[in-house]
XYZ file of C-alpha atoms in Angstrom:
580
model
C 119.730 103.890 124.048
C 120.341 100.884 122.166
C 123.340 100.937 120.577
C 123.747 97.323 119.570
C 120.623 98.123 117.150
C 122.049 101.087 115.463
C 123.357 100.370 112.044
C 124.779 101.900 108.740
C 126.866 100.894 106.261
C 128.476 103.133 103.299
C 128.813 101.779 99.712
C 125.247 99.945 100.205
C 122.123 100.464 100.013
C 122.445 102.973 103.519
C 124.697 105.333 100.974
C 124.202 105.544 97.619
C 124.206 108.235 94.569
C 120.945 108.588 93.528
C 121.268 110.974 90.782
C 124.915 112.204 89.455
C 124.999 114.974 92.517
C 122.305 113.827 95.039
C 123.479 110.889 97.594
C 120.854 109.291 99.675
C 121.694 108.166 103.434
C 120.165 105.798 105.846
C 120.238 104.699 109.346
C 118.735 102.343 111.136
C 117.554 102.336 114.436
C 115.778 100.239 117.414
C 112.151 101.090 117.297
C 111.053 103.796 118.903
C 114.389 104.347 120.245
C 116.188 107.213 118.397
C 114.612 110.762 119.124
C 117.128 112.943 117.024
C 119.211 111.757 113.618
C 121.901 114.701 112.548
C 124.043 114.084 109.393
C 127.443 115.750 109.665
C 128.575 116.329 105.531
C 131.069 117.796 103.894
C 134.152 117.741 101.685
C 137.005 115.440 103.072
C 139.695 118.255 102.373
C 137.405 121.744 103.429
C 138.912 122.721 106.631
C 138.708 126.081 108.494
C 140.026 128.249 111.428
C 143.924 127.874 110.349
C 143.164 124.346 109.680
C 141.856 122.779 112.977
C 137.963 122.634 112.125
C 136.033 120.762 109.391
C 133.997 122.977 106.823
C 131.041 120.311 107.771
C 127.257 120.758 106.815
C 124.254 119.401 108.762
C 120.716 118.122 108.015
C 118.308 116.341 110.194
C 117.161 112.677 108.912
C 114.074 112.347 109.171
C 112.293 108.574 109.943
C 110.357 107.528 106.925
C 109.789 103.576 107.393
C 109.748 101.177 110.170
C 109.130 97.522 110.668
C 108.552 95.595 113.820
C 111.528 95.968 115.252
C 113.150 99.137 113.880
C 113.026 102.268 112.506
C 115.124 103.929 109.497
C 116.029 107.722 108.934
C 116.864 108.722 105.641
C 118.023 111.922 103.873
C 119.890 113.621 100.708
C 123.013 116.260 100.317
C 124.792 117.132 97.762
C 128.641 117.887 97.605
C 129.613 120.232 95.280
C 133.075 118.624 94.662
C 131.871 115.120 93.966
C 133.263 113.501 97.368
C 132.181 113.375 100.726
C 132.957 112.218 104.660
C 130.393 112.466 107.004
C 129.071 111.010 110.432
C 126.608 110.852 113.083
C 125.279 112.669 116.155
C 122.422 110.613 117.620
C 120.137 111.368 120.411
C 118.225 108.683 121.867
C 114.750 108.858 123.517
C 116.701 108.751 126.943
C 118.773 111.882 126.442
C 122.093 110.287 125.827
C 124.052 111.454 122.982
C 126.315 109.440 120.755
C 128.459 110.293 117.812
C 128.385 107.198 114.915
C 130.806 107.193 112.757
C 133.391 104.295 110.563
C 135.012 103.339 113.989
C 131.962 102.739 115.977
C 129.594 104.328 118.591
C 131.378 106.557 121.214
C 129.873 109.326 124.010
C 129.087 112.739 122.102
C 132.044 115.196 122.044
C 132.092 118.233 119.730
C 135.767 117.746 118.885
C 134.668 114.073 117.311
C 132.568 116.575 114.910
C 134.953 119.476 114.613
C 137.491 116.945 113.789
C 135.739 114.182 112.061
C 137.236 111.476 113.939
C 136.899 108.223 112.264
C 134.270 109.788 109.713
C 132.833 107.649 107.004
C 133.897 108.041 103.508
C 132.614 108.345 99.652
C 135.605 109.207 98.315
C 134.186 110.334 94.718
C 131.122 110.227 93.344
C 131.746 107.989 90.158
C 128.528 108.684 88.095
C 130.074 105.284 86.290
C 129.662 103.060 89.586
C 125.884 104.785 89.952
C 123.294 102.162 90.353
C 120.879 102.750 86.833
C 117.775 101.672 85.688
C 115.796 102.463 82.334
C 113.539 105.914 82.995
C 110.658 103.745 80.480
C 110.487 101.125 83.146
C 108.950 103.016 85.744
C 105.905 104.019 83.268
C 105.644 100.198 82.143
C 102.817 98.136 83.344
C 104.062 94.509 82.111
C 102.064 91.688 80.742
C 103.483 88.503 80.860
C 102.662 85.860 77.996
C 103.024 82.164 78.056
C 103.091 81.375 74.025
C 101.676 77.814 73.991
C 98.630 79.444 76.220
C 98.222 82.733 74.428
C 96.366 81.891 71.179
C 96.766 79.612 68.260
C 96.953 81.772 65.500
C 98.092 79.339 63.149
C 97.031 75.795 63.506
C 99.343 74.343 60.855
C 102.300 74.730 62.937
C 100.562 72.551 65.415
C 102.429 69.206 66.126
C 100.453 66.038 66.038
C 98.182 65.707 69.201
C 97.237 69.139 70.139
C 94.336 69.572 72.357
C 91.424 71.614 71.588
C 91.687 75.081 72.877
C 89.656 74.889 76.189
C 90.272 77.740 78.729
C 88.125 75.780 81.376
C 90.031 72.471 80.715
C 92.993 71.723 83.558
C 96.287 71.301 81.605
C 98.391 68.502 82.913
C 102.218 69.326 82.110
C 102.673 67.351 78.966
C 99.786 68.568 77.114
C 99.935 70.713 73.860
C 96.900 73.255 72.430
C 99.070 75.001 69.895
C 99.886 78.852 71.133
C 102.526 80.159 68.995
C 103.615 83.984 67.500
C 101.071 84.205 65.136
C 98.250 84.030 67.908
C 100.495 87.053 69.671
C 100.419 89.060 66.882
C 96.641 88.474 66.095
C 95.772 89.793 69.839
C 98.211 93.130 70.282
C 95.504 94.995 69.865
C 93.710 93.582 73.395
C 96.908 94.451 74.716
C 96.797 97.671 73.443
C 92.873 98.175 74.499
C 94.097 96.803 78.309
C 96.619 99.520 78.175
C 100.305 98.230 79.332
C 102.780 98.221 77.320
C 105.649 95.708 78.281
C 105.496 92.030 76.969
C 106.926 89.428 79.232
C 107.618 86.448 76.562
C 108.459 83.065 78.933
C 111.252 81.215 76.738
C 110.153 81.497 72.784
C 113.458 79.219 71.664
C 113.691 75.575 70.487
C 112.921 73.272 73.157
C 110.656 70.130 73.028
C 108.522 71.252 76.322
C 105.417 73.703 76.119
C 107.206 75.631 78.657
C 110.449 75.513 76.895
C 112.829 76.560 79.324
C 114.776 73.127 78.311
C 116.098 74.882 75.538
C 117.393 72.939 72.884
C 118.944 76.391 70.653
C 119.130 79.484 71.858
C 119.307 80.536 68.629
C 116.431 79.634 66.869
C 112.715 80.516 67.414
C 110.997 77.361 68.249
C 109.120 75.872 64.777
C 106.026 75.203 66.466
C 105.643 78.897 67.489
C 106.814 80.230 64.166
C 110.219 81.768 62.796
C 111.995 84.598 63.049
C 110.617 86.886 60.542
C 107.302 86.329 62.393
C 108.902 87.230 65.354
C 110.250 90.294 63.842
C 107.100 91.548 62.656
C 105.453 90.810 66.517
C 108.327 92.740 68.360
C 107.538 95.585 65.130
C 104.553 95.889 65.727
C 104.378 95.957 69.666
C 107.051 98.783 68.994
C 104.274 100.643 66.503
C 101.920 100.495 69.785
C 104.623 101.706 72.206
C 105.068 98.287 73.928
C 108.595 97.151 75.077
C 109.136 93.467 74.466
C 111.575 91.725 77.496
C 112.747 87.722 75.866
C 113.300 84.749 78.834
C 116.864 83.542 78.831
C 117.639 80.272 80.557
C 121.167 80.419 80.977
C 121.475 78.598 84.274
C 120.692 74.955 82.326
C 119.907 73.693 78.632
C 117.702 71.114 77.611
C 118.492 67.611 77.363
C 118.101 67.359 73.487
C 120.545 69.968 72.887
C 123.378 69.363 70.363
C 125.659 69.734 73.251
C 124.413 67.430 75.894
C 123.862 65.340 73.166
C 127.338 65.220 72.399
C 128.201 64.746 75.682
C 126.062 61.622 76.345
C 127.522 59.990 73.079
C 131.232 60.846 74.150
C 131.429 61.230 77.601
C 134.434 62.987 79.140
C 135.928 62.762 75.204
C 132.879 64.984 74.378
C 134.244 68.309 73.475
C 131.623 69.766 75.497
C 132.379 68.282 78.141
C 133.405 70.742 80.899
C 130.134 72.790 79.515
C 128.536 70.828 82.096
C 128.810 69.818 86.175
C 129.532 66.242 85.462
C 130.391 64.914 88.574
C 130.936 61.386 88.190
C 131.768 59.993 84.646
C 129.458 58.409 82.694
C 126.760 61.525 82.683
C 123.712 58.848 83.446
C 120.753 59.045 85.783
C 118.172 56.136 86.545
C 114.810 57.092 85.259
C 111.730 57.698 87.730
C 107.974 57.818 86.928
C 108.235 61.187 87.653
C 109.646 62.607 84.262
C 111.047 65.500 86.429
C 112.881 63.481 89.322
C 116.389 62.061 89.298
C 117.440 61.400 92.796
C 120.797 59.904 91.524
C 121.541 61.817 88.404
C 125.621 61.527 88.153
C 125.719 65.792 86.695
C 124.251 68.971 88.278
C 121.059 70.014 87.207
C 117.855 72.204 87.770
C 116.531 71.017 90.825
C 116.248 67.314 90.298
C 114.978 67.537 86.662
C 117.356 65.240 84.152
C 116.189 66.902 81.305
C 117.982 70.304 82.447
C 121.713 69.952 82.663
C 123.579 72.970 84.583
C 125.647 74.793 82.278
C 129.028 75.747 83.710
C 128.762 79.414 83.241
C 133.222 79.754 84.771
C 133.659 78.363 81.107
C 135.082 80.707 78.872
C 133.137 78.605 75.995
C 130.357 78.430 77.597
C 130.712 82.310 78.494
C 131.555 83.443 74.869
C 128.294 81.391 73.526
C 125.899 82.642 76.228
C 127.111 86.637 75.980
C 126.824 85.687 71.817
C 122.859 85.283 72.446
C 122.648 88.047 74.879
C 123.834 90.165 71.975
C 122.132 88.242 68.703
C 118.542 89.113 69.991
C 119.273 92.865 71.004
C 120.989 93.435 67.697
C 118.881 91.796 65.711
C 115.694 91.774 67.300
C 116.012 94.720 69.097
C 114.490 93.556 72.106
C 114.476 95.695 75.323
C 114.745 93.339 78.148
C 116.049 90.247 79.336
C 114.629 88.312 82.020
C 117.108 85.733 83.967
C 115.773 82.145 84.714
C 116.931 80.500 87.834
C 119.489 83.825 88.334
C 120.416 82.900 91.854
C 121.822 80.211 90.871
C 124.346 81.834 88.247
C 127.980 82.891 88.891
C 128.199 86.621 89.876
C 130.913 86.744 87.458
C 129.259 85.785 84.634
C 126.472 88.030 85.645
C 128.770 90.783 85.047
C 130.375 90.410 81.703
C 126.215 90.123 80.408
C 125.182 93.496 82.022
C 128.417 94.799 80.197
C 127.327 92.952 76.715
C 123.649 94.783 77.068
C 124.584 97.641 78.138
C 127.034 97.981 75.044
C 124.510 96.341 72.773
C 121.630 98.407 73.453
C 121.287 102.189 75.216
C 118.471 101.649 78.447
C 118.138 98.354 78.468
C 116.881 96.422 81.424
C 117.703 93.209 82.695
C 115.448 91.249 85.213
C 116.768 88.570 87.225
C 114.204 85.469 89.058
C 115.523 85.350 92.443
C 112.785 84.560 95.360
C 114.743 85.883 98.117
C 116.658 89.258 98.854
C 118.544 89.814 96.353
C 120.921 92.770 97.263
C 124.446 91.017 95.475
C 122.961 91.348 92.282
C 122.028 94.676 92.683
C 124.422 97.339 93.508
C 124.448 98.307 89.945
C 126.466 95.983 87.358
C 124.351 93.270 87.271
C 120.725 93.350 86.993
C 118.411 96.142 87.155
C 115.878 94.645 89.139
C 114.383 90.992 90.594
C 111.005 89.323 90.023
C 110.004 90.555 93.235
C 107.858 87.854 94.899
C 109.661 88.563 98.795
C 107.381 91.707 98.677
C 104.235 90.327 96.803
C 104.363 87.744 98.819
C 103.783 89.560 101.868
C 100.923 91.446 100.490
C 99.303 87.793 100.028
C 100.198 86.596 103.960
C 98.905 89.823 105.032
C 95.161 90.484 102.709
C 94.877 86.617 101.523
C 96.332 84.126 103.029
C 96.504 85.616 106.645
C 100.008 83.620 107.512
C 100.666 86.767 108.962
C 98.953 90.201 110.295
C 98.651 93.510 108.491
C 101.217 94.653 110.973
C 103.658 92.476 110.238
C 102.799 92.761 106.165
C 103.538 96.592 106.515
C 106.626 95.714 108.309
C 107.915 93.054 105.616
C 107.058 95.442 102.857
C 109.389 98.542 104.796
C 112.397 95.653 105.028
C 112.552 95.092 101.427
C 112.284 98.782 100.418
C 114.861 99.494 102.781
C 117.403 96.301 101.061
C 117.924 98.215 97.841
C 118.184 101.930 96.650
C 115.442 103.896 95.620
C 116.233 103.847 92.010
C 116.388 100.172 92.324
C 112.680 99.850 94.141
C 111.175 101.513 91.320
C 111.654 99.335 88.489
C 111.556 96.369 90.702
C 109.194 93.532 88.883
C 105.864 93.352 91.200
C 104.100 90.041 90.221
C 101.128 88.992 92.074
C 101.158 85.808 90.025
C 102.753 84.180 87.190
C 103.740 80.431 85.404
C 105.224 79.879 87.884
C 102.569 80.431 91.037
C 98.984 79.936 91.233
C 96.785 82.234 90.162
C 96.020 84.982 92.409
C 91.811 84.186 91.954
C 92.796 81.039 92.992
C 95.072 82.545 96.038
C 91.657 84.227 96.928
C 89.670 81.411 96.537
C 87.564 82.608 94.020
C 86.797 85.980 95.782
C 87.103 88.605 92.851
C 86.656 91.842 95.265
C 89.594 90.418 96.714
C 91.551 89.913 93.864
C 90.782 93.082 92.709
C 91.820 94.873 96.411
C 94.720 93.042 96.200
C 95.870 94.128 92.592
C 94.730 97.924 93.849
C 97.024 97.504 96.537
C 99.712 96.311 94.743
C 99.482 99.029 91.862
C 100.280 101.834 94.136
C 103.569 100.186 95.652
C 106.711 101.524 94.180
C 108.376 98.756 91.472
C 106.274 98.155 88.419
C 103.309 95.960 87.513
C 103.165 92.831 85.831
C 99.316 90.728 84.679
C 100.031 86.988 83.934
C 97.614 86.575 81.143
C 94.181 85.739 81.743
C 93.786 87.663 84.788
C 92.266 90.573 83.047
C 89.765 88.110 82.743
C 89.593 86.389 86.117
C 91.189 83.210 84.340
C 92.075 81.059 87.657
C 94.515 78.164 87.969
C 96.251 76.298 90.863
C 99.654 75.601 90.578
C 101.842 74.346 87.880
C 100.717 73.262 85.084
C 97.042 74.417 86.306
C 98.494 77.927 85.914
C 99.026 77.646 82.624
C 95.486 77.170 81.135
C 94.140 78.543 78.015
C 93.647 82.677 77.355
C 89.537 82.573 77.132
C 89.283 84.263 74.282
C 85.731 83.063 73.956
C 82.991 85.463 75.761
C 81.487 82.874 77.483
C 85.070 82.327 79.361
C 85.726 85.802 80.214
C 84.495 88.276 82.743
C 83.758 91.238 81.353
C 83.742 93.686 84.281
C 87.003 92.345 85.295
C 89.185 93.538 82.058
C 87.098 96.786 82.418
C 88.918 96.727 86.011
C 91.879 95.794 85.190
C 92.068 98.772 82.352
C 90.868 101.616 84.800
C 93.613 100.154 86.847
C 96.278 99.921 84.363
C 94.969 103.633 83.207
C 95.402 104.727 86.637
C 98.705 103.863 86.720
C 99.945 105.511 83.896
C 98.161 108.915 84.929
C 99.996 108.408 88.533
C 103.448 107.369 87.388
C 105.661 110.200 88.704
C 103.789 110.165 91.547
C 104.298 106.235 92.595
C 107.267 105.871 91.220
C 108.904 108.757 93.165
C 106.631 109.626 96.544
C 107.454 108.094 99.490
C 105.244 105.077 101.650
C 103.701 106.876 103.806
C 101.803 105.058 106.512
C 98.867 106.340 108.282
C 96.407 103.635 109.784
C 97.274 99.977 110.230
C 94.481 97.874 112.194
C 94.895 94.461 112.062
C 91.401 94.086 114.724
C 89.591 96.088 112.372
C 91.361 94.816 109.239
C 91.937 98.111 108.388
C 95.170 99.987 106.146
C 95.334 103.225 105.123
C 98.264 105.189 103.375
C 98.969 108.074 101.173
C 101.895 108.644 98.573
C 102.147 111.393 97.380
C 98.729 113.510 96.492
C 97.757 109.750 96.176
C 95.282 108.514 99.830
C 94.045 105.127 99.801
C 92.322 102.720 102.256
C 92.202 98.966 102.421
C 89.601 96.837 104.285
C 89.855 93.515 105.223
C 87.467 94.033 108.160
C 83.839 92.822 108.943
C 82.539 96.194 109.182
C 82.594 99.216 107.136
C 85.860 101.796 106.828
C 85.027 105.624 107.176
C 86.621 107.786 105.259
C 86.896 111.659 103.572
C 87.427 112.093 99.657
C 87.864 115.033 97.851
C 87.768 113.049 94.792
C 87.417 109.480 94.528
C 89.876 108.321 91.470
C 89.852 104.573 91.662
C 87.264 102.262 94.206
C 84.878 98.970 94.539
C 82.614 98.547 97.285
C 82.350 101.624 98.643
C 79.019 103.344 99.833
C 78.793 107.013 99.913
C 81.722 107.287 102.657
C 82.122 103.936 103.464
C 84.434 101.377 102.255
C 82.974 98.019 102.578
C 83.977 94.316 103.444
C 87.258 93.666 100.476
C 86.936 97.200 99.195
C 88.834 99.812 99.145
C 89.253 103.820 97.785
C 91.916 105.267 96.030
C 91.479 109.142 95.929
C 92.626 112.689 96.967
């Protein structure tokens, strides 16, 4: 057996509470290594025979997900007194018997059970310290909106030099066409025909870009897009229609033309803002490039190496107080349901705190999604952010079906790894995007192969987390990257494909109808063939089969709910069935 390889860890993501009484526990193991998992449960202080035996429970784990190199084992008690020690006996494939518990790995002995030697601990189960997410998330399909791209509702807001609104022209990133609330509110009810209901605003505040995320004042709705009653009477009526609205903070950095950095630049270190900012060598100067976004010798801390984004120094109390003041402004008066977290990583864990604490006592169910690339497991234990924009595991999808950096083997894998980094709870309200402002498009990703695309998105709808369309896609809008991302919505006929959005809303329906179902049922993995390009797997009542392949995929349907390319019982080159 190998025992280097065997791993758990309590107060993680390997033992968690999962509802008020259920707890979840994991192990991991070497692959195909571990023939026998046994949980050994019970309440620290229930002891029998005259006091000389533990009143323990046992359950079997059973092995759920593996990746290359390892397999996990997962199950769920319940202690009726809210508190619980427990430890392992493992058998490995070889016979030999081990008992795992908080001091290590040592040879099986029934008195290391009996007795509980060196068992692990949860000492209570504080429903307060219980890792929540919003129940409405998991039945939200998002769609994300870039306002300057949207629709330009009302052309005199439009600042001098706006471009004509051309979906098929390539934006470069200083260009203007006018998108603003007014075009938002005009087009709810496409939203409302596609079928999701989540908006994803990117930033809607004062800034001077078309992106905006160099905001200027957090506190005002930027002119060119409109004003606040307008944007009262959008989040109104996207509430009429059921759809949650979720605002873009940028709290990591502020925007160059903001009263504060202002006052900085004209006072220096006298500015009273002054330790707002990562100024690390007085004066706060940079050397301009060609490249409006580059400052290779910039004198403060900014966003990457863009001078127009000063870091905000989130440790100061100021700076703290007037951040947690917005956090609360646009739930209270707004009544927004989301926030989503620019450049999150890159925030103070501290800080991170004292905002989940202002939502949460702002607004009942509120849900607060943080941009970090990466794993993200520090910010999620449960008093910081719900859930992460969660390109790690979209991004393995597009290695596996796309961009072949990697085979369908080793996609499965990646995808088990991340489900296995954060609790359940946490995996199903995690932010799947496939796309967004900030990547190309995914048409583009498949170079212009729309049955691709459209396995792809199938794919991706089924995983646990949520959904999210970058607008446009519905209508196979493509785009490289930034700024070529961020074309026009082709709200002309002649720009749009029609039998996509008639995809995209059998999909979107399809995931309402299966919510419960893929937001609860485990992964489970039945055919992976990278020769054949081949992956099949059923959740739930739910089957469905991928191909990738050259040559047709066989398979048996009682009922076909979702497909494209499939002949009688054949799934073709880039089809795929969804059915039971």
């Amino acid at each position: 057996m190998n025992k280097a390889a065997i791993y758990h860890r309590p107060e993680s993501e390997f033992a968690y509470l999962y509802t008020k009484d259920i707890v979840h526990i994991r192990l991991k193991g070497a692959i195909n290594e571990l023939e026998d998992v046994e949980l050994f449960y019970g309440d620290p202080y229930d002891w029998i025979n005259d006091n000389t035996t533990w009143a323990s429970k046992s359950i079997q784990l059973k092995k759920t997900l593996s990746t290359i190199e390892c397999d996990y084992f997962e199950t769920e008690v319940s202690v009726p007194t809210k508190r619980m020690d427990y430890l392992f006996v493992i058998t490995g494939g070889d016979g030999e018997k081990v008992v795992l518990n908080d001091l290590g790995i040592f040879p099986y002995k029934e008195t290391l059970v009996s007795n509980k030697y060196g068992a692990y601990r949860l000492p209570y189960f504080h429903e307060t310290d219980r890792f929540k997410a919003p129940d409405w998330v998991k039945k939200t399909v998002w769609y994300q909106i870039f306002p300057e791209r949207f629709a330009n509702g009302d052309p005199t807001l439009n600042r001098k030099g706006v471009k004509a609104w051309d979906p098929a022209e390539n934006p470069d990133r200083q260009d203007f066409y006018g998108g603003d609330l007014q075009g938002v509110l005009d087009h709810l009810d496409h939203l409302t025909a596609l079928g999701v209901n989540g908006i994803y605003f990117t930033p809607v505040f004062k800034a001077a870009s078309n992106h905006k995320y160099d905001t200027e004042d957090y506190l005002e709705i930027d002119p060119e897009f409109g004003d606040k009653a307008l944007f009262k009477k959008v989040i109104s009526a996207a509430h009429d229609r059921g759809i949650k609205v979720m605002l873009d903070a940028v709290f990591n950095h502020i925007g160059d033309l903001s009263d504060q950095w202002q006052d900085v630049l004209k006072n220096q270190q006298a500015s009273k803002y002054a330790d707002w900012f990562h100024v690390n060598k007085w004066p706060a100067s940079y050397t301009p490039d060609p490249d409006f976004e580059y400052a290779g010798d910039a004198t403060y801390d900014t966003f990457a190496f863009t001078p127009h984004m000063p870091k905000l120094n989130t440790a100061n109390k100021e700076v703290q107080a007037h951040l947690l003041h917005i956090a609360k402004y646009w739930i209270d008066e707004f009544d927004i349901d989301a926030w989503r977290l620019d450049v999150a990583d890159e925030v103070d864990h501290a800080f991170w705190k004292k905002f989940r604490a202002t939502c949460d006592g702002a607004k009942d169910d509120f849900y607060i999604l943080g941009e970090v690339w990466h794993s993200a497991q520090p910010w999620l234990v449960g008093d910081e952010f719900s859930s992460v924009m969660n390109y790690a595991y979209t991004d393995a999808i597009k290695d596996g079906f796309i961009n072949k950096k990697i085979t369908l083997d080793q996609m499965v894998s990646n995808i088990n790894a991340q489900l296995m980094l954060y609790r359940k709870q946490c995996n199903q309200v995690m932010f799947n995007v496939l796309d967004s402002h900030d990547t190309p498009r995914i048409l583009s990703i498949a170079h212009g192969n729309k049955n691709l695309m459209k396995l792809v998105e199938a794919f991706t709808y089924l995983q646990p987390g949520v959904p999210c369309i970058y607008y446009g896609d519905e209508y196979a809008l493509d785009g490289e990257g930034d700024p070529d991302c961020r074309k026009c919505m082709p709200w002309d006929e002649a720009h749009q494909d029609l039998q996509m959005f008639e995809f995209f809303k059998s999909l979107v329906a399809f995931r309402h109808d299966y919510a419960e179902t893929l937001s609860n049922a485990a992964m489970d993995w039945k055919i992976v063939d990278d020769k054949n390009g081949i992956v099949k797997f059923e959740r739930g009542e739910l089957k469905a089969i991928f191909n990738v392949g050259n040559r047709p995929a066989y398979f048996v349907a009682d009922q076909i709910i979702l497909s494209n390319l499939v002949e009688g019982q054949n799934v073709l080159h880039y089809g795929f069935a969804i059915y039971e």
